[in-house]
Each structure stands twice: as C-alpha cells, then as structure tokens.
Short mmCIF file of C-alpha atoms in Angstrom, two decimals:
data_model
loop_
_atom_site.label_atom_id
_atom_site.label_comp_id
_atom_site.label_asym_id
_atom_site.label_seq_id
_atom_site.Cartn_x
_atom_site.Cartn_y
_atom_site.Cartn_z
CA MET A 1 -0.22 -0.02 -0.22
CA ILE A 2 1.53 3.47 -0.73
CA ALA A 3 0.17 6.92 0.09
CA ARG A 4 -0.99 9.83 -2.23
CA ASP A 5 1.76 11.98 -1.05
CA GLU A 6 4.32 9.10 -1.24
CA LEU A 7 3.43 8.50 -4.65
CA TYR A 8 4.02 12.37 -4.91
CA ARG A 9 7.48 12.03 -3.83
CA LEU A 10 8.52 8.84 -5.94
CA VAL A 11 7.25 10.11 -9.25
CA TRP A 12 9.21 13.38 -8.79
CA THR A 13 12.25 11.26 -7.98
CA LYS A 14 12.91 8.95 -10.41
CA PRO A 15 11.17 8.02 -13.75
CA MET A 16 7.94 6.22 -13.67
CA THR A 17 9.42 2.93 -15.28
CA GLN A 18 11.48 2.07 -12.69
CA ILE A 19 8.30 2.95 -10.09
CA ALA A 20 6.43 0.53 -11.98
CA GLU A 21 9.29 -2.26 -11.70
CA GLN A 22 9.29 -1.32 -8.33
CA PHE A 23 4.95 -1.93 -7.39
CA ASP A 24 5.62 -4.78 -10.30
CA VAL A 25 3.14 -2.84 -12.59
CA SER A 26 3.15 -1.07 -16.10
CA GLY A 27 4.16 2.23 -16.73
CA SER A 28 0.89 3.47 -18.15
CA TYR A 29 -1.18 1.05 -14.94
CA LEU A 30 1.05 3.40 -12.85
CA ALA A 31 0.08 6.29 -14.54
CA ARG A 32 -3.54 5.86 -14.69
CA ILE A 33 -3.09 5.46 -10.57
CA CYS A 34 -1.66 8.41 -10.33
CA THR A 35 -4.72 9.63 -12.22
CA LEU A 36 -6.75 8.27 -9.59
CA LEU A 37 -5.35 9.85 -6.46
CA ASN A 38 -4.79 12.98 -8.68
CA VAL A 39 -1.59 13.01 -8.21
CA PRO A 40 0.55 15.15 -10.80
CA ARG A 41 3.60 13.77 -12.41
CA PRO A 42 6.53 15.05 -14.95
CA ALA A 43 5.31 15.89 -18.52
CA ARG A 44 7.56 13.53 -21.09
CA GLY A 45 11.19 14.70 -22.01
CA TYR A 46 11.14 15.93 -18.31
CA TRP A 47 14.18 14.15 -17.04
CA ALA A 48 15.98 14.99 -20.48
CA LYS A 49 15.76 18.37 -19.29
CA LEU A 50 16.34 18.07 -15.86
CA ALA A 51 20.05 16.46 -16.71
CA VAL A 52 20.91 19.44 -18.30
CA GLY A 53 19.50 21.79 -15.56
CA LYS A 54 16.36 23.13 -17.87
CA ALA A 55 13.43 21.28 -16.30
CA PRO A 56 10.67 22.90 -15.20
CA ALA A 57 9.68 23.50 -12.10
CA GLN A 58 8.02 20.62 -10.04
CA THR A 59 4.02 20.78 -9.90
CA PRO A 60 2.70 21.06 -6.36
CA LEU A 61 0.24 18.08 -4.71
CA PRO A 62 -3.38 19.41 -5.31
CA VAL A 63 -5.31 19.56 -1.87
CA ALA A 64 -7.10 16.27 -1.18
CA GLN A 65 -11.17 16.94 -0.99
CA PRO A 66 -13.76 14.83 0.13
CA GLY A 67 -14.22 11.53 -1.40
CA ASP A 68 -10.79 11.63 -2.85
CA PRO A 69 -8.84 7.99 -2.65
CA LEU A 70 -5.53 8.51 -0.48
CA HIS A 71 -4.43 5.57 -0.61
CA TRP A 72 -3.33 2.98 -3.17
CA SER A 73 -3.10 -0.81 -3.13
CA LYS A 74 -2.72 -3.98 -5.19
CA ASP A 75 -3.62 -6.42 -3.66
CA ARG A 76 -6.69 -4.22 -1.95
CA GLU A 77 -4.85 -3.75 1.87
CA HIS A 78 -7.84 -2.66 4.15
CA VAL A 79 -7.51 1.22 4.85
CA ALA A 80 -8.83 2.10 8.17
CA PRO A 81 -11.67 4.52 7.79
CA GLN A 82 -11.21 8.02 7.96
CA LYS A 83 -12.77 9.86 11.35
CA LEU A 84 -16.32 11.63 10.53
CA LYS A 85 -16.73 15.21 11.64
CA ALA A 86 -19.44 17.45 10.10
CA PRO A 87 -17.65 21.40 9.49
CA PRO A 88 -18.02 23.70 11.95
CA ARG A 89 -21.66 25.52 12.04
CA ARG A 90 -20.67 29.06 10.32
CA ARG A 91 -23.11 31.85 9.02
CA ARG A 92 -25.62 30.81 6.50
CA VAL A 93 -23.94 31.48 3.36
CA ALA A 94 -26.31 32.09 0.32
CA VAL A 95 -27.15 28.94 -1.75
CA ARG A 96 -26.60 29.99 -5.15
CA ILE A 97 -28.19 27.79 -8.60
CA ASP A 98 -26.71 29.32 -11.80
CA ARG A 99 -28.48 26.62 -14.31
CA SER A 100 -25.99 27.91 -16.77
CA ARG A 101 -23.07 25.72 -15.66
CA ILE A 102 -23.98 21.56 -15.94
CA HIS A 103 -22.45 19.80 -13.09
CA GLY A 104 -19.71 16.99 -13.89
CA LEU A 105 -22.25 13.87 -12.93
CA ILE A 106 -25.16 15.66 -14.92
CA ARG A 107 -22.41 16.13 -18.32
CA GLY A 108 -23.56 13.23 -20.81
CA ALA A 109 -25.67 11.67 -18.46
CA ARG A 110 -28.44 11.73 -20.53
CA THR A 111 -27.27 9.79 -23.54
CA HIS A 112 -26.90 7.04 -21.08
CA PHE A 113 -30.29 7.00 -19.99
CA GLU A 114 -31.63 7.43 -23.52
CA ASN A 115 -29.33 4.74 -24.82
CA GLY A 116 -30.55 2.22 -22.12
CA ARG A 117 -32.04 -1.36 -21.69
CA PRO A 118 -35.77 -1.55 -23.72
CA VAL A 119 -38.64 -0.39 -21.52
CA ASP A 120 -42.53 0.03 -21.78
CA ASP A 121 -43.60 3.20 -22.88
CA GLY A 122 -43.81 5.28 -20.27
CA ASP A 123 -41.77 3.09 -17.50
CA TYR A 124 -38.64 4.20 -15.85
CA LEU A 125 -35.73 4.12 -17.84
CA LYS A 126 -32.68 1.55 -17.52
CA PRO A 127 -29.53 2.16 -18.78
CA TYR A 128 -26.88 -0.24 -19.35
CA LYS A 129 -23.87 2.02 -17.68
CA LYS A 130 -24.28 1.63 -14.09
CA LEU A 131 -21.36 4.53 -12.84
CA LEU A 132 -23.62 7.15 -13.40
CA VAL A 133 -25.41 9.94 -11.36
CA ASP A 134 -28.44 8.30 -8.96
CA VAL A 135 -31.97 9.46 -11.00
CA THR A 136 -34.78 7.51 -11.69
CA ALA A 137 -37.55 9.09 -13.85
CA SER A 138 -39.06 8.23 -17.58
CA LYS A 139 -37.95 8.87 -20.79
CA ALA A 140 -41.10 12.64 -20.47
CA CYS A 141 -39.18 13.54 -17.16
CA LEU A 142 -35.38 12.84 -17.93
CA ASP A 143 -34.13 16.53 -18.55
CA LYS A 144 -37.25 17.33 -15.88
CA ALA A 145 -35.43 15.09 -13.23
CA LEU A 146 -31.50 15.83 -14.58
CA ASN A 147 -32.02 19.71 -14.60
CA LEU A 148 -33.25 19.37 -10.70
CA ALA A 149 -30.02 17.15 -10.31
CA ASN A 150 -27.82 19.89 -11.64
CA ASP A 151 -29.48 22.42 -9.66
CA LEU A 152 -29.27 21.05 -6.40
CA PHE A 153 -25.87 19.90 -6.98
CA GLY A 154 -24.57 23.00 -8.11
CA GLY A 155 -26.77 24.85 -4.96
CA LEU A 156 -24.63 21.85 -2.03
CA GLU A 157 -21.28 22.81 -4.14
CA SER A 158 -21.51 26.60 -4.22
CA VAL A 159 -22.10 26.31 -0.66
CA GLY A 160 -18.47 24.26 -0.08
CA HIS A 161 -19.68 20.62 -0.68
CA ARG A 162 -19.03 18.45 -2.88
CA VAL A 163 -20.91 16.13 -4.65
CA VAL A 164 -19.79 12.83 -6.60
CA LEU A 165 -19.85 9.24 -7.60
CA ALA A 166 -19.02 7.72 -3.75
CA PRO A 167 -15.46 6.57 -4.22
CA SER A 168 -15.17 3.11 -4.94
CA ASP A 169 -12.96 1.88 -1.52
CA ALA A 170 -15.52 3.99 0.37
CA LYS A 171 -17.84 0.90 1.76
CA LEU A 172 -20.59 4.17 1.10
CA ARG A 173 -24.30 1.81 0.01
CA ARG A 174 -27.24 3.18 -1.83
CA SER A 175 -30.26 2.25 0.22
CA GLN A 176 -33.25 1.06 -1.44
CA PHE A 177 -36.45 3.39 -2.07
CA ASP A 178 -39.73 3.19 -2.74
CA GLU A 179 -40.92 5.08 -5.37
CA ARG A 180 -44.43 5.19 -4.96
CA GLU A 181 -46.02 8.54 -4.19
CA VAL A 182 -48.80 6.71 -1.86
CA VAL A 183 -47.43 3.69 -0.23
CA SER A 184 -50.46 1.93 1.26
CA GLN A 185 -49.26 -1.54 1.74
CA PRO A 186 -45.81 -2.93 1.31
CA ARG A 187 -45.17 -4.39 -1.81
CA ASP A 188 -44.24 -7.88 -2.82
CA TYR A 189 -41.04 -7.50 -4.32
CA TRP A 190 -40.81 -11.02 -5.90
CA GLN A 191 -43.47 -10.07 -8.19
CA HIS A 192 -41.62 -5.99 -9.06
CA ASN A 193 -38.29 -5.99 -10.53
CA GLY A 194 -38.37 -2.72 -9.24
CA PRO A 195 -36.27 0.80 -11.41
CA TRP A 196 -32.75 1.04 -12.44
CA SER A 197 -30.24 1.83 -9.66
CA PRO A 198 -26.20 2.51 -9.77
CA TYR A 199 -23.60 0.38 -8.54
CA ARG A 200 -22.30 3.56 -6.72
CA PRO A 201 -24.41 6.01 -4.42
CA THR A 202 -24.22 9.81 -5.44
CA VAL A 203 -23.43 11.38 -2.14
CA VAL A 204 -22.20 14.59 -1.21
CA TYR A 205 -19.79 15.61 1.54
CA VAL A 206 -20.28 17.93 3.92
CA GLY A 207 -17.05 18.17 6.33
CA THR A 208 -15.84 14.66 5.55
CA VAL A 209 -19.72 13.02 6.34
CA ALA A 210 -21.07 11.87 3.17
CA ILE A 211 -24.93 12.25 2.48
CA GLY A 212 -26.47 9.83 -0.47
CA LEU A 213 -28.11 11.68 -2.65
CA ALA A 214 -31.49 10.32 -5.01
CA ILE A 215 -33.57 12.04 -7.49
CA VAL A 216 -36.82 10.13 -8.29
CA GLU A 217 -39.67 10.17 -10.23
CA THR A 218 -42.42 9.10 -7.98
CA SER A 219 -45.33 6.48 -9.51
CA GLU A 220 -49.06 6.48 -9.21
CA THR A 221 -51.30 3.77 -9.69
CA VAL A 222 -52.86 3.59 -12.72
CA THR A 223 -55.42 1.84 -14.66
CA LEU A 224 -54.19 0.31 -17.88
CA ARG A 225 -56.31 -1.65 -20.65
CA TYR A 226 -54.96 -4.53 -22.19
CA LEU A 227 -56.20 -3.78 -26.04
CA ALA A 228 -54.54 -5.50 -29.31
CA GLY A 229 -51.69 -6.32 -27.93
CA LYS A 230 -50.37 -3.56 -25.69
CA TYR A 231 -51.76 -1.36 -22.50
CA VAL A 232 -52.73 1.85 -22.60
CA ARG A 233 -54.52 4.29 -19.92
CA GLU A 234 -57.60 3.77 -19.23
CA THR A 235 -58.19 7.46 -19.51
CA ASP A 236 -57.15 7.38 -23.12
CA TYR A 237 -59.29 4.23 -23.90
CA VAL A 238 -61.92 5.24 -26.71
CA PRO A 239 -64.65 1.96 -26.47
CA PRO A 240 -65.76 1.14 -30.37
CA ARG A 241 -69.06 2.29 -31.14
CA GLY A 242 -71.48 0.48 -33.13
CA ARG A 243 -74.14 -1.94 -32.57
CA HIS A 244 -72.29 -4.82 -33.24
CA ALA A 245 -68.80 -3.89 -31.76
CA VAL A 246 -67.05 -6.30 -29.69
CA ASP A 247 -64.64 -5.03 -26.92
CA HIS A 248 -61.77 -7.71 -26.44
CA SER A 249 -59.64 -6.07 -23.57
CA TRP A 250 -59.73 -5.95 -19.89
CA THR A 251 -58.34 -3.82 -17.20
CA THR A 252 -55.10 -4.17 -14.49
CA THR A 253 -53.32 -1.69 -12.71
CA ARG A 254 -49.55 -0.52 -12.46
CA ASP A 255 -47.47 1.55 -10.98
CA LEU A 256 -46.23 3.65 -13.59
CA PRO A 257 -44.14 7.00 -13.45
CA SER A 258 -46.44 10.43 -12.42
CA GLY A 259 -44.22 13.04 -13.39
CA ARG A 260 -43.59 14.48 -10.76
CA MET A 261 -40.25 14.43 -8.62
CA ARG A 262 -39.12 13.29 -4.79
CA ILE A 263 -35.58 14.42 -3.33
CA ILE A 264 -34.25 11.93 -1.16
CA ALA A 265 -31.19 12.49 1.08
CA TYR A 266 -29.85 9.81 3.05
CA SER A 267 -27.15 7.90 4.99
CA PRO A 268 -24.99 5.78 2.70
CA TYR A 269 -23.87 4.24 6.31
CA GLY A 270 -25.24 0.85 6.25
CA ARG A 271 -24.74 1.07 10.55
CA VAL A 272 -27.42 3.70 10.74
CA ASN A 273 -30.89 3.88 8.83
CA TRP A 274 -31.80 7.55 8.19
CA SER A 275 -33.57 9.84 5.61
CA MET A 276 -34.91 12.88 4.61
CA GLN A 277 -37.15 13.15 1.41
CA TRP A 278 -39.03 16.76 -0.20
CA GLN A 279 -41.70 15.51 -2.26
CA GLU A 280 -43.35 17.66 -5.22
CA SER A 281 -46.71 18.26 -5.51
CA LYS A 282 -49.21 19.03 -8.27
CA SER A 283 -49.31 23.03 -6.97
CA ALA A 284 -45.69 23.00 -5.76
CA ALA A 285 -42.38 22.03 -7.80
CA LEU A 286 -38.91 21.09 -5.88
CA SER A 287 -36.90 23.32 -8.15
CA SER A 288 -38.18 26.34 -6.54
CA GLN A 289 -36.98 24.28 -2.92
CA ILE A 290 -33.64 23.74 -3.67
CA ARG A 291 -32.17 26.61 -1.41
CA THR A 292 -34.28 25.41 1.32
CA ILE A 293 -33.30 21.77 0.71
CA VAL A 294 -29.66 22.82 0.90
CA GLN A 295 -29.67 24.14 4.03
CA ALA A 296 -31.33 21.02 5.06
CA ILE A 297 -29.01 18.99 4.35
CA GLU A 298 -26.04 20.79 5.33
CA SER A 299 -27.74 21.09 9.05
CA ALA A 300 -28.35 17.24 9.16
CA ALA A 301 -24.56 16.04 8.64
CA PRO A 302 -23.72 16.74 12.24
CA ASP A 303 -26.58 15.26 13.69
CA LEU A 304 -25.74 12.08 11.46
CA VAL A 305 -22.63 12.11 12.81
CA ALA A 306 -23.63 12.02 15.80
CA LYS A 307 -25.84 9.08 15.00
CA LEU A 308 -22.79 7.39 13.24
CA GLU A 309 -20.72 7.95 16.59
CA GLU A 310 -23.26 6.47 18.47
CA ALA A 311 -23.76 3.60 16.38
CA ASP A 312 -20.04 2.79 16.54
CA ARG A 313 -20.36 2.68 20.33
CA GLN A 314 -22.87 0.42 20.13
CA ALA A 315 -21.28 -1.56 17.51
CA GLU A 316 -18.15 -1.28 20.33
CA LEU A 317 -20.30 -2.11 23.03
CA ARG A 318 -21.68 -5.16 21.25
CA HIS A 319 -18.20 -6.58 20.28
CA GLN A 320 -16.77 -6.24 23.80
CA GLN A 321 -19.78 -8.43 25.09
CA TRP A 322 -19.14 -10.45 22.14
CA LEU A 323 -15.22 -10.76 23.48
CA ALA A 324 -16.71 -11.40 26.70
CA GLU A 325 -19.18 -14.52 25.85
CA GLU A 326 -15.99 -15.92 23.90
CA GLU A 327 -13.58 -15.43 26.95
CA ARG A 328 -16.20 -16.96 29.36
CA ARG A 329 -16.99 -19.81 27.00
CA ARG A 330 -13.36 -20.79 26.44
CA GLN A 331 -13.42 -20.74 30.11
CA GLU A 332 -16.00 -22.91 30.66
CA ASP A 333 -14.67 -25.81 27.82
CA ASP A 334 -10.93 -25.17 29.84
CA ARG A 335 -12.70 -26.25 32.85
CA ARG A 336 -14.94 -29.23 31.62
CA ARG A 337 -12.01 -30.54 29.54
CA VAL A 338 -10.07 -30.24 32.92
CA LYS A 339 -12.32 -32.11 34.57
CA GLN A 340 -13.07 -34.87 31.90
CA SER A 341 -8.97 -35.04 31.99
CA VAL A 342 -9.04 -36.18 35.35
CA ALA A 343 -11.94 -38.42 35.20
CA ASP A 344 -10.17 -39.81 32.03
CA SER A 345 -7.07 -40.00 33.69
CA ARG A 346 -8.96 -41.44 36.71
CA SER A 347 -10.84 -44.69 34.71
CA GLU A 348 -7.53 -45.26 32.95
CA LEU A 349 -5.57 -45.40 36.08
CA GLY A 350 -8.23 -48.21 37.88
CA GLN A 351 -7.85 -50.23 34.56
CA VAL A 352 -4.05 -50.28 34.98
CA ILE A 353 -4.63 -51.17 38.20
CA LYS A 354 -7.23 -54.12 36.79
CA GLN A 355 -4.51 -55.23 34.47
CA TRP A 356 -1.89 -55.54 36.88
CA SER A 357 -4.37 -57.30 39.64
CA ASP A 358 -4.61 -60.13 36.31
CA VAL A 359 -1.17 -60.18 35.39
CA MET A 360 -0.41 -61.13 39.00
CA SER A 361 -2.92 -63.83 39.15
CA VAL A 362 -1.99 -65.00 35.81
CA GLU A 363 1.97 -64.96 37.24
CA ARG A 364 1.53 -66.46 40.18
CA PHE A 365 -1.06 -69.11 38.29
CA LEU A 366 2.24 -69.64 35.56
CA ALA A 367 4.85 -69.84 38.53
CA GLY A 368 2.60 -72.35 40.70
CA VAL A 369 2.63 -74.66 37.17
CA GLU A 370 6.46 -74.10 37.21
CA HIS A 371 7.01 -74.89 41.05
CA ARG A 372 4.74 -78.23 40.72
CA ALA A 373 6.65 -79.35 37.44
CA ARG A 374 9.97 -79.33 38.98
CA ASP A 375 8.78 -83.03 40.91
CA LEU A 376 7.29 -84.16 37.68
CA PRO A 377 9.20 -87.45 35.74
CA GLU A 378 12.13 -85.57 33.21
CA THR A 379 9.52 -86.41 30.02
CA ASP A 380 6.69 -85.01 31.95
CA ARG A 381 8.48 -82.19 33.18
CA ARG A 382 10.34 -81.30 29.89
CA GLU A 383 6.56 -81.75 28.19
CA LEU A 384 5.10 -79.49 30.82
CA LEU A 385 7.65 -76.82 30.53
CA GLU A 386 7.42 -76.30 26.94
CA ARG A 387 3.21 -75.99 27.09
CA LEU A 388 4.07 -73.27 29.94
CA ALA A 389 7.06 -71.76 27.07
CA LEU A 390 4.14 -71.94 24.58
CA ALA A 391 1.61 -70.51 27.10
CA ARG A 392 3.67 -67.39 28.08
CA SER A 393 4.42 -66.37 24.67
CA PHE A 394 0.47 -66.33 23.54
CA LEU A 395 0.50 -63.74 26.99
CA GLY A 396 3.02 -61.60 25.21
CA ASP A 397 5.01 -59.20 27.61
CA GLN A 398 3.70 -58.87 30.72
CA ASP A 399 5.34 -56.66 32.57
CA PRO A 400 2.99 -54.93 34.71
CA LEU A 401 5.30 -51.59 35.29
CA ALA A 402 4.85 -51.27 31.45
CA PHE A 403 1.42 -50.98 31.98
CA PHE A 404 1.71 -48.35 34.51
CA ARG A 405 4.32 -46.40 31.92
CA GLU A 406 1.39 -45.96 29.45
CA TRP A 407 -0.83 -44.24 32.02
CA LYS A 408 -1.70 -40.83 31.36
CA THR A 409 -1.69 -38.55 33.48
CA PRO A 410 -4.69 -35.65 33.66
CA GLU A 411 -1.87 -32.94 32.61
CA GLU A 412 -0.88 -35.57 30.32
CA ARG A 413 -4.19 -35.78 28.45
CA TYR A 414 -5.29 -31.78 28.44
CA ALA A 415 -2.98 -29.08 29.58
CA PRO A 416 -5.52 -26.09 31.28
CA GLN A 417 -5.53 -22.53 29.57
CA TYR A 418 -6.44 -20.89 32.72
CA PRO A 419 -5.40 -21.09 36.35
CA ILE A 420 -7.09 -23.78 38.62
CA ALA A 421 -8.34 -22.06 41.33
CA SER A 422 -7.84 -23.84 44.80
CA GLY A 423 -10.80 -26.29 45.93
CA THR A 424 -12.31 -26.44 42.61
CA GLY A 425 -11.56 -30.43 42.03
CA GLY A 426 -9.47 -29.38 38.81
CA ALA A 427 -6.67 -31.36 37.94
CA GLY A 428 -4.36 -30.89 40.79
CA SER A 429 -6.65 -31.41 43.37
CA PRO A 430 -6.16 -35.18 44.54
CA GLY A 431 -9.65 -35.69 46.28
CA SER A 432 -11.31 -33.99 42.91
CA GLU A 433 -14.53 -35.99 41.71
#
C-alpha cells in the first residue's frame, strides 16, 4: 500500500518505468493510479531536461478533496476509515444556483439514460451504464429530473460541499427506496423488478461525512387496459362504437411514473438508517425549494455524525460483550476439559490397576505350574515346561510396570489454559470428583 503523498514524492524522484517495476505494474497502469489519486507527474522529456538543468518547476500536489482516495494498494489492503466530522457551524451562506453551469455528473448522463435497455412506453428508463448519477425517471421527465439534480448539486457545491459518485473503496451503500407516491401497503418485491439503480451512490460530502442523494420520479397507481397486444391508460381508451362492436380487452393496475419528483437524502453508511425527503406536489415544484433543501442537508450533517458515533459506540459495546462471552465460553470449555481429563485419567488408572491384578494372578498361576513341574519325571517335566513356554509366548509381555508407564496423568491428557482455583476440583486436586 502506498499513500498519495508518498506516490507524489516517488514520481518526482525517478522515472515512472522504475517506479512501475518497484510495484510490479506497467508504466501506463501506474499513470492511471496517479490520475485516480490526483497526483501530478512529470511531463514527457522531463528527465532529459533535468539532466541538463532545464527542467520546469515541480507541479505542487493538490489538496485532497472529501471523497478523494488517499491510498492505493495492488492487493486491495484494508485502509482504516477516515474519522467523520461535520464542518463547524457558520453563518448561513447564500445558496447560488447557476443553471448555465452543468455539473460533471449530469454532463453526458442524458445519452446514457436514453440509450438503455428497452422498456415499456412511459416506464422508468434503465441505462446500461451503472456508474451514473442516481436519477430514476421516465423518458418524458428525464430532462426535468436531470435539471433538478443539476440545480441541487450546484447549490450544494456553491456553499462548499462536494457532490461525487461514492469512491470505490469508501464502502458506502445506496439505500433501497419505494418510489411510490402513496405507499398504502408493503410491496411484494418478488413480483416487482423495481426501477434502475446505480452501482455506487451519489453522495455529497459535508465536511468529511457523506450524505447519499437520489432524485426519483414518483409512481402512481394507474388503471391500464390491454388492447390489441399492448396496454393503454384507461383515460386514453375509446371504446368501440356500433351496434355489433365487440370489445376484447381487460383492465389491470400498475405503478407508473407520475411526472412528479422526489429528492431523497439518506445515510450511505450501513450502520445507520436515516433519510430525509422532499416531495413535489401538483401545486409546488421542487426546483423552487432547492435553497431550503440545501440548507436542510447541511444542517443534518452534525446529527448524522452523532448517529454514526452512537452506532459505533453501540457496535463497540456489542463487540466487547461478544469478546466477554467468548472468554467465558473458553473458560467454561477449559474447565470442562480439565474435569474430563481428571475423570479419564482416573478411569484409566483403575483399568491399569485391574490389568496389574490380572497379570499378577496369571503370573502366580504360571509360577505355581512351574514349581509343581519340578516334582514330575523328566519326560513329563520337559513336556510341561514346553507347554508353559508356549503359554507365556501367547500372553506376551506381562510386565505390570509397562502398563503403569502408559497411564496418562490429567496434565498429560490436557494442559489447562487458565489457572485452576484452589478447591475447584481441578487436575491438581487429588480429592476432586
């Protein structure tokens, strides 16, 4: 992993090809990394000019803006998240809306929306491009939605808040929205494929805290009539006339774009569920409320930071509780295994003693046979001793000490991981049960 300022120092210290070899990448790939991190690099011919003392001055490293990536890692190493904080409260700055200026996220977006997947007439557009501004609209309202987004983004940036697509390494997520204007009951999403959504959320950085932004054309429930292979609005349907006219059609209801817009500001951080929204009505357009909306988003940043800090605090408490539970579980498991090792060791010792007793009985029996054989005639004694040797070979090694050496003590069976309190009946307590 390399930090942005360190990469800047390297590219002005030695040629790109040498730095690329150091990171085992190509020079063109490293140039793209410099562009990603907004790191200026020497122009072509810089090193030759430097050798003769005619190189231009080094381009200074621009100040990183909120949302800019500050590190690059070939192996995608984890980077600790930046501490979030809202800007200090200040005097209200006038929000300026310059409709002659097209925001970078809006520039060229119309083409991507229009050249998307085929959709039914009047339905929401679904562009192929997924790294796109978070706007959900029908073809009829696309210009209205993009103009509204442009006014909102411009108004936010006029008071110093940067609007961008969320960086790929920021781990910000887009919330799921119900685009219906009136939500009467939960929707069965398995029956509804939903509008288009981008890969990354569109966010505004207020200080270092990101707030998600979405511009959505709301939907309304519309009665449709299926006629001649397609659906038409019931309000546009003209029934056939004539005495013998037959109407082979039926009606159904669907949620279709209404032409009215909604602006949603939300938390892109998964640990906090928070949102604000402004709904356009038939009598009041959202474009006239941009200044109020910008001020509301700016004022909401400190509250969102407080919610995030509380969520982090609760998450840390849950983590510490989990660690304590894991420690308790390990201690209980350790005590159980210590107790089991004592029981197993005692049981095995009993078996060793029984085996010893059995062996001693066999030894006494065989010794008695050998002693009695001494009084027999030579021929009978030889035959009996041969049988005795065969019996001993069948029994094998019957040394009781070998059995005792194989017995395992409780500590040999399991080494305790935690100190054993006195009087608890552990492995070191001879009188434990």
